[in-house]
Amino acid sequence: MASATTLSTAPRRTAKPRHRADLAVLAVEVALLTAAVGVGFILNARGVGLYADAAPLYATWHPHVGWGTPAALLVAVTVLWWGVRWARTARWGALLTAGWLAAVAWTLSLALVDGWSAGLTNRLTVQAEYLTEVPGVTDVPAMLAGFTDRILDFRPDSWSTHTSGHPPGALLLFVGLDRLGLGGGTVAGLACVLVGATVAVSVPVT
């Protein structure tokens, strides 16, 4: 009895988790990204046409804030301060649901740093995006049969950049939404956020 009492009242010793493997992976990722940026910088300086001002990223540096910034900070603080501790004891279903909701909130808040129109509604309506191709898809089987013929750029009937760079399923999603009366940039943008955030569920389940 005494030994049982001693075992039940003795303080538990928990080893502090070591993150050496995670830090090693992070270091490798930083090194690879730094090397890629360095190579891109050198190639740009030599006049090689990379079509990317900040190679290997197709972007330019433009730090700014917007009305989505406070929301992004709130999501980050909530997940890191409260969410991590809660996740250690949460049920699997609740954890997956919370992960998806957090991913949706995080993505939307970052997008809305640029505002509702620029950050969400108009993202998929520019020439390089999918929605410019939706009105031209009147025959889905014919579109699928001739999809690869329109991938190469700089031709009169070439697909838009993102349409040609991905399998036709994405385009079919937006065509389907349009035929259901849910066309336009707002619905398309929200669909991308809601579906894209499912990676927070699919990865841990896999």
PDB file of C-alpha atoms in Angstrom:
ATOM      1  CA  MET A   1       0.000   0.000   0.000  1.00  0.00           C
ATOM      2  CA  ALA A   2       2.827   2.313   0.911  1.00  0.00           C
ATOM      3  CA  SER A   3       4.597   1.622  -2.342  1.00  0.00           C
ATOM      4  CA  ALA A   4       1.397   2.276  -4.294  1.00  0.00           C
ATOM      5  CA  THR A   5       0.920   5.545  -2.467  1.00  0.00           C
ATOM      6  CA  THR A   6       4.493   6.488  -3.129  1.00  0.00           C
ATOM      7  CA  LEU A   7       4.110   5.773  -6.833  1.00  0.00           C
ATOM      8  CA  SER A   8       0.872   7.717  -7.103  1.00  0.00           C
ATOM      9  CA  THR A   9       2.129  10.774  -5.289  1.00  0.00           C
ATOM     10  CA  ALA A  10       5.645  10.908  -6.710  1.00  0.00           C
ATOM     11  CA  PRO A  11       6.157  13.801  -9.119  1.00  0.00           C
ATOM     12  CA  ARG A  12       6.241  12.770 -12.725  1.00  0.00           C
ATOM     13  CA  ARG A  13       9.431  13.373 -14.602  1.00  0.00           C
ATOM     14  CA  THR A  14       8.828  14.351 -18.180  1.00  0.00           C
ATOM     15  CA  ALA A  15      11.738  14.709 -20.510  1.00  0.00           C
ATOM     16  CA  LYS A  16      11.816  17.930 -22.410  1.00  0.00           C
ATOM     17  CA  PRO A  17      11.172  17.263 -26.088  1.00  0.00           C
ATOM     18  CA  ARG A  18      14.188  17.691 -28.265  1.00  0.00           C
ATOM     19  CA  HIS A  19      13.743  19.404 -31.564  1.00  0.00           C
ATOM     20  CA  ARG A  20      17.155  18.726 -33.050  1.00  0.00           C
ATOM     21  CA  ALA A  21      15.728  16.871 -36.041  1.00  0.00           C
ATOM     22  CA  ASP A  22      13.244  19.672 -36.738  1.00  0.00           C
ATOM     23  CA  LEU A  23      15.975  22.281 -36.432  1.00  0.00           C
ATOM     24  CA  ALA A  24      18.206  20.291 -38.775  1.00  0.00           C
ATOM     25  CA  VAL A  25      15.461  20.092 -41.389  1.00  0.00           C
ATOM     26  CA  LEU A  26      14.763  23.806 -40.998  1.00  0.00           C
ATOM     27  CA  ALA A  27      18.461  24.589 -41.437  1.00  0.00           C
ATOM     28  CA  VAL A  28      18.580  22.537 -44.636  1.00  0.00           C
ATOM     29  CA  GLU A  29      15.489  24.318 -45.974  1.00  0.00           C
ATOM     30  CA  VAL A  30      16.981  27.727 -45.202  1.00  0.00           C
ATOM     31  CA  ALA A  31      20.242  26.732 -46.875  1.00  0.00           C
ATOM     32  CA  LEU A  32      18.457  25.497 -50.009  1.00  0.00           C
ATOM     33  CA  LEU A  33      16.298  28.613 -50.237  1.00  0.00           C
ATOM     34  CA  THR A  34      19.331  30.850 -49.716  1.00  0.00           C
ATOM     35  CA  ALA A  35      21.220  28.995 -52.466  1.00  0.00           C
ATOM     36  CA  ALA A  36      18.251  29.281 -54.833  1.00  0.00           C
ATOM     37  CA  VAL A  37      17.882  33.003 -54.165  1.00  0.00           C
ATOM     38  CA  GLY A  38      21.632  33.476 -54.661  1.00  0.00           C
ATOM     39  CA  VAL A  39      21.604  31.636 -57.982  1.00  0.00           C
ATOM     40  CA  GLY A  40      18.571  33.605 -59.099  1.00  0.00           C
ATOM     41  CA  PHE A  41      20.222  36.877 -58.142  1.00  0.00           C
ATOM     42  CA  ILE A  42      23.357  36.010 -60.123  1.00  0.00           C
ATOM     43  CA  LEU A  43      21.367  34.940 -63.181  1.00  0.00           C
ATOM     44  CA  ASN A  44      19.256  38.087 -63.060  1.00  0.00           C
ATOM     45  CA  ALA A  45      22.408  40.194 -62.780  1.00  0.00           C
ATOM     46  CA  ARG A  46      23.786  38.480 -65.889  1.00  0.00           C
ATOM     47  CA  GLY A  47      20.651  39.208 -67.876  1.00  0.00           C
ATOM     48  CA  VAL A  48      19.209  35.709 -67.953  1.00  0.00           C
ATOM     49  CA  GLY A  49      15.447  36.025 -68.409  1.00  0.00           C
ATOM     50  CA  LEU A  50      13.948  34.399 -65.329  1.00  0.00           C
ATOM     51  CA  TYR A  51      10.818  36.580 -65.394  1.00  0.00           C
ATOM     52  CA  ALA A  52      11.082  36.866 -61.621  1.00  0.00           C
ATOM     53  CA  ASP A  53      12.454  39.943 -59.890  1.00  0.00           C
ATOM     54  CA  ALA A  54      12.979  38.023 -56.665  1.00  0.00           C
ATOM     55  CA  ALA A  55      14.021  34.620 -57.982  1.00  0.00           C
ATOM     56  CA  PRO A  56      13.191  31.867 -57.223  1.00  0.00           C
ATOM     57  CA  LEU A  57       9.956  33.541 -56.118  1.00  0.00           C
ATOM     58  CA  TYR A  58       7.723  35.134 -58.724  1.00  0.00           C
ATOM     59  CA  ALA A  59       7.213  38.221 -56.633  1.00  0.00           C
ATOM     60  CA  THR A  60       8.702  41.457 -55.392  1.00  0.00           C
ATOM     61  CA  TRP A  61       9.176  42.590 -51.803  1.00  0.00           C
ATOM     62  CA  HIS A  62       6.343  44.871 -50.706  1.00  0.00           C
ATOM     63  CA  PRO A  63       5.833  44.659 -46.931  1.00  0.00           C
ATOM     64  CA  HIS A  64       2.587  46.337 -45.894  1.00  0.00           C
ATOM     65  CA  VAL A  65      -0.311  46.086 -43.490  1.00  0.00           C
ATOM     66  CA  GLY A  66      -4.059  46.172 -43.933  1.00  0.00           C
ATOM     67  CA  TRP A  67      -7.258  45.451 -42.082  1.00  0.00           C
ATOM     68  CA  GLY A  68      -6.471  41.741 -42.210  1.00  0.00           C
ATOM     69  CA  THR A  69      -3.239  42.239 -40.274  1.00  0.00           C
ATOM     70  CA  PRO A  70      -4.808  42.295 -36.768  1.00  0.00           C
ATOM     71  CA  ALA A  71      -6.772  39.153 -37.634  1.00  0.00           C
ATOM     72  CA  ALA A  72      -3.596  37.381 -38.772  1.00  0.00           C
ATOM     73  CA  LEU A  73      -1.814  38.326 -35.560  1.00  0.00           C
ATOM     74  CA  LEU A  74      -4.782  37.162 -33.497  1.00  0.00           C
ATOM     75  CA  VAL A  75      -4.883  33.785 -35.256  1.00  0.00           C
ATOM     76  CA  ALA A  76      -1.127  33.329 -34.830  1.00  0.00           C
ATOM     77  CA  VAL A  77      -1.171  34.180 -31.122  1.00  0.00           C
ATOM     78  CA  THR A  78      -4.230  32.002 -30.478  1.00  0.00           C
ATOM     79  CA  VAL A  79      -2.742  28.962 -32.197  1.00  0.00           C
ATOM     80  CA  LEU A  80       0.708  29.292 -30.653  1.00  0.00           C
ATOM     81  CA  TRP A  81      -0.357  30.280 -27.137  1.00  0.00           C
ATOM     82  CA  TRP A  82      -3.526  28.283 -26.590  1.00  0.00           C
ATOM     83  CA  GLY A  83      -3.896  25.929 -29.536  1.00  0.00           C
ATOM     84  CA  VAL A  84      -0.635  24.044 -29.096  1.00  0.00           C
ATOM     85  CA  ARG A  85      -1.429  23.176 -25.473  1.00  0.00           C
ATOM     86  CA  TRP A  86      -5.002  22.236 -26.311  1.00  0.00           C
ATOM     87  CA  ALA A  87      -3.863  20.019 -29.209  1.00  0.00           C
ATOM     88  CA  ARG A  88      -1.941  17.736 -26.840  1.00  0.00           C
ATOM     89  CA  THR A  89      -5.150  16.510 -25.209  1.00  0.00           C
ATOM     90  CA  ALA A  90      -7.784  17.173 -27.883  1.00  0.00           C
ATOM     91  CA  ARG A  91      -9.785  14.397 -29.494  1.00  0.00           C
ATOM     92  CA  TRP A  92      -8.713  13.513 -33.013  1.00  0.00           C
ATOM     93  CA  GLY A  93     -11.905  14.699 -34.716  1.00  0.00           C
ATOM     94  CA  ALA A  94     -11.964  17.973 -32.810  1.00  0.00           C
ATOM     95  CA  LEU A  95      -8.284  18.514 -33.555  1.00  0.00           C
ATOM     96  CA  LEU A  96      -8.780  18.044 -37.297  1.00  0.00           C
ATOM     97  CA  THR A  97     -11.777  20.372 -37.306  1.00  0.00           C
ATOM     98  CA  ALA A  98      -9.899  23.032 -35.364  1.00  0.00           C
ATOM     99  CA  GLY A  99      -6.916  22.652 -37.668  1.00  0.00           C
ATOM    100  CA  TRP A 100      -9.094  23.250 -40.724  1.00  0.00           C
ATOM    101  CA  LEU A 101     -10.794  26.259 -39.148  1.00  0.00           C
ATOM    102  CA  ALA A 102      -7.445  27.718 -38.121  1.00  0.00           C
ATOM    103  CA  ALA A 103      -6.096  27.235 -41.654  1.00  0.00           C
ATOM    104  CA  VAL A 104      -9.154  28.971 -43.114  1.00  0.00           C
ATOM    105  CA  ALA A 105      -8.845  31.875 -40.676  1.00  0.00           C
ATOM    106  CA  TRP A 106      -5.103  32.202 -41.268  1.00  0.00           C
ATOM    107  CA  THR A 107      -5.425  32.153 -45.077  1.00  0.00           C
ATOM    108  CA  LEU A 108      -8.311  34.604 -45.145  1.00  0.00           C
ATOM    109  CA  SER A 109      -6.625  37.008 -42.742  1.00  0.00           C
ATOM    110  CA  LEU A 110      -3.446  37.049 -44.834  1.00  0.00           C
ATOM    111  CA  ALA A 111      -5.422  37.544 -48.044  1.00  0.00           C
ATOM    112  CA  LEU A 112      -7.412  40.388 -46.507  1.00  0.00           C
ATOM    113  CA  VAL A 113      -4.254  42.307 -45.683  1.00  0.00           C
ATOM    114  CA  ASP A 114      -4.709  43.522 -49.274  1.00  0.00           C
ATOM    115  CA  GLY A 115      -8.422  44.125 -48.784  1.00  0.00           C
ATOM    116  CA  TRP A 116     -11.510  42.218 -49.916  1.00  0.00           C
ATOM    117  CA  SER A 117     -11.236  43.033 -53.628  1.00  0.00           C
ATOM    118  CA  ALA A 118      -7.496  42.867 -54.215  1.00  0.00           C
ATOM    119  CA  GLY A 119      -6.914  40.111 -51.688  1.00  0.00           C
ATOM    120  CA  LEU A 120      -9.772  37.780 -52.585  1.00  0.00           C
ATOM    121  CA  THR A 121     -12.383  38.773 -55.174  1.00  0.00           C
ATOM    122  CA  ASN A 122     -10.057  39.816 -57.983  1.00  0.00           C
ATOM    123  CA  ARG A 123      -7.308  37.235 -57.478  1.00  0.00           C
ATOM    124  CA  LEU A 124      -8.659  34.758 -60.021  1.00  0.00           C
ATOM    125  CA  THR A 125     -10.103  37.236 -62.512  1.00  0.00           C
ATOM    126  CA  VAL A 126      -6.869  38.506 -64.102  1.00  0.00           C
ATOM    127  CA  GLN A 127      -5.653  37.245 -67.470  1.00  0.00           C
ATOM    128  CA  ALA A 128      -3.289  34.612 -66.074  1.00  0.00           C
ATOM    129  CA  GLU A 129      -5.960  32.930 -63.949  1.00  0.00           C
ATOM    130  CA  TYR A 130      -8.689  30.348 -64.441  1.00  0.00           C
ATOM    131  CA  LEU A 131     -11.816  32.466 -64.557  1.00  0.00           C
ATOM    132  CA  THR A 132     -10.886  34.045 -67.888  1.00  0.00           C
ATOM    133  CA  GLU A 133     -11.262  30.582 -69.462  1.00  0.00           C
ATOM    134  CA  VAL A 134     -14.603  29.658 -67.897  1.00  0.00           C
ATOM    135  CA  PRO A 135     -16.875  31.374 -70.486  1.00  0.00           C
ATOM    136  CA  GLY A 136     -15.100  29.542 -73.315  1.00  0.00           C
ATOM    137  CA  VAL A 137     -15.766  26.066 -71.903  1.00  0.00           C
ATOM    138  CA  THR A 138     -19.066  25.146 -73.561  1.00  0.00           C
ATOM    139  CA  ASP A 139     -18.284  21.471 -74.169  1.00  0.00           C
ATOM    140  CA  VAL A 140     -16.487  19.734 -71.299  1.00  0.00           C
ATOM    141  CA  PRO A 141     -15.593  16.474 -73.144  1.00  0.00           C
ATOM    142  CA  ALA A 142     -14.184  18.471 -76.066  1.00  0.00           C
ATOM    143  CA  MET A 143     -12.225  20.669 -73.683  1.00  0.00           C
ATOM    144  CA  LEU A 144     -10.692  17.632 -71.983  1.00  0.00           C
ATOM    145  CA  ALA A 145      -9.877  15.964 -75.307  1.00  0.00           C
ATOM    146  CA  GLY A 146      -7.997  19.005 -76.552  1.00  0.00           C
ATOM    147  CA  PHE A 147      -6.622  20.252 -73.238  1.00  0.00           C
ATOM    148  CA  THR A 148      -2.970  19.367 -73.869  1.00  0.00           C
ATOM    149  CA  ASP A 149      -3.028  20.977 -77.317  1.00  0.00           C
ATOM    150  CA  ARG A 150      -3.446  24.400 -75.713  1.00  0.00           C
ATOM    151  CA  ILE A 151      -0.800  24.160 -72.990  1.00  0.00           C
ATOM    152  CA  LEU A 152       2.116  25.704 -74.918  1.00  0.00           C
ATOM    153  CA  ASP A 153       2.214  29.468 -74.479  1.00  0.00           C
ATOM    154  CA  PHE A 154       2.486  32.262 -77.030  1.00  0.00           C
ATOM    155  CA  ARG A 155      -0.167  30.815 -79.317  1.00  0.00           C
ATOM    156  CA  PRO A 156      -3.536  32.355 -80.219  1.00  0.00           C
ATOM    157  CA  ASP A 157      -5.529  29.666 -78.384  1.00  0.00           C
ATOM    158  CA  SER A 158      -3.158  29.036 -75.453  1.00  0.00           C
ATOM    159  CA  TRP A 159      -4.626  28.544 -72.017  1.00  0.00           C
ATOM    160  CA  SER A 160      -4.035  31.139 -69.354  1.00  0.00           C
ATOM    161  CA  THR A 161      -0.877  30.599 -67.298  1.00  0.00           C
ATOM    162  CA  HIS A 162      -2.415  28.793 -64.335  1.00  0.00           C
ATOM    163  CA  THR A 163      -4.823  26.793 -66.479  1.00  0.00           C
ATOM    164  CA  SER A 164      -2.013  25.419 -68.632  1.00  0.00           C
ATOM    165  CA  GLY A 165       0.207  24.813 -65.615  1.00  0.00           C
ATOM    166  CA  HIS A 166      -2.219  22.502 -63.807  1.00  0.00           C
ATOM    167  CA  PRO A 167      -4.424  19.508 -64.613  1.00  0.00           C
ATOM    168  CA  PRO A 168      -7.908  20.384 -65.902  1.00  0.00           C
ATOM    169  CA  GLY A 169      -9.642  19.508 -62.635  1.00  0.00           C
ATOM    170  CA  ALA A 170      -9.183  23.004 -61.243  1.00  0.00           C
ATOM    171  CA  LEU A 171     -10.724  24.599 -64.319  1.00  0.00           C
ATOM    172  CA  LEU A 172     -13.603  22.120 -64.168  1.00  0.00           C
ATOM    173  CA  LEU A 173     -14.276  23.144 -60.571  1.00  0.00           C
ATOM    174  CA  PHE A 174     -14.776  26.770 -61.575  1.00  0.00           C
ATOM    175  CA  VAL A 175     -16.813  25.774 -64.627  1.00  0.00           C
ATOM    176  CA  GLY A 176     -19.048  23.697 -62.367  1.00  0.00           C
ATOM    177  CA  LEU A 177     -19.493  26.542 -59.895  1.00  0.00           C
ATOM    178  CA  ASP A 178     -20.389  28.888 -62.743  1.00  0.00           C
ATOM    179  CA  ARG A 179     -23.015  26.502 -64.076  1.00  0.00           C
ATOM    180  CA  LEU A 180     -24.525  26.277 -60.616  1.00  0.00           C
ATOM    181  CA  GLY A 181     -24.918  30.060 -60.607  1.00  0.00           C
ATOM    182  CA  LEU A 182     -21.909  30.551 -58.333  1.00  0.00           C
ATOM    183  CA  GLY A 183     -19.586  32.193 -60.811  1.00  0.00           C
ATOM    184  CA  GLY A 184     -17.335  35.158 -60.156  1.00  0.00           C
ATOM    185  CA  GLY A 185     -14.192  35.916 -58.267  1.00  0.00           C
ATOM    186  CA  THR A 186     -15.608  35.974 -54.747  1.00  0.00           C
ATOM    187  CA  VAL A 187     -16.993  32.440 -54.813  1.00  0.00           C
ATOM    188  CA  ALA A 188     -13.905  31.151 -56.635  1.00  0.00           C
ATOM    189  CA  GLY A 189     -11.574  32.758 -54.109  1.00  0.00           C
ATOM    190  CA  LEU A 190     -13.512  31.418 -51.139  1.00  0.00           C
ATOM    191  CA  ALA A 191     -13.618  27.960 -52.728  1.00  0.00           C
ATOM    192  CA  CYS A 192      -9.834  27.983 -53.055  1.00  0.00           C
ATOM    193  CA  VAL A 193      -9.455  28.962 -49.409  1.00  0.00           C
ATOM    194  CA  LEU A 194     -11.942  26.393 -48.109  1.00  0.00           C
ATOM    195  CA  VAL A 195     -10.581  23.545 -50.208  1.00  0.00           C
ATOM    196  CA  GLY A 196      -6.946  24.516 -49.820  1.00  0.00           C
ATOM    197  CA  ALA A 197      -7.259  24.602 -46.033  1.00  0.00           C
ATOM    198  CA  THR A 198      -8.195  20.904 -46.057  1.00  0.00           C
ATOM    199  CA  VAL A 199      -4.454  20.189 -46.264  1.00  0.00           C
ATOM    200  CA  ALA A 200      -4.532  20.686 -42.491  1.00  0.00           C
ATOM    201  CA  VAL A 201      -6.757  17.596 -42.385  1.00  0.00           C
ATOM    202  CA  SER A 202      -5.471  15.469 -45.273  1.00  0.00           C
ATOM    203  CA  VAL A 203      -1.813  15.580 -44.229  1.00  0.00           C
ATOM    204  CA  PRO A 204      -2.256  14.370 -40.621  1.00  0.00           C
ATOM    205  CA  VAL A 205      -4.871  11.802 -41.695  1.00  0.00           C
ATOM    206  CA  THR A 206      -2.495  10.455 -44.345  1.00  0.00           C
TER     207      THR A 206
END
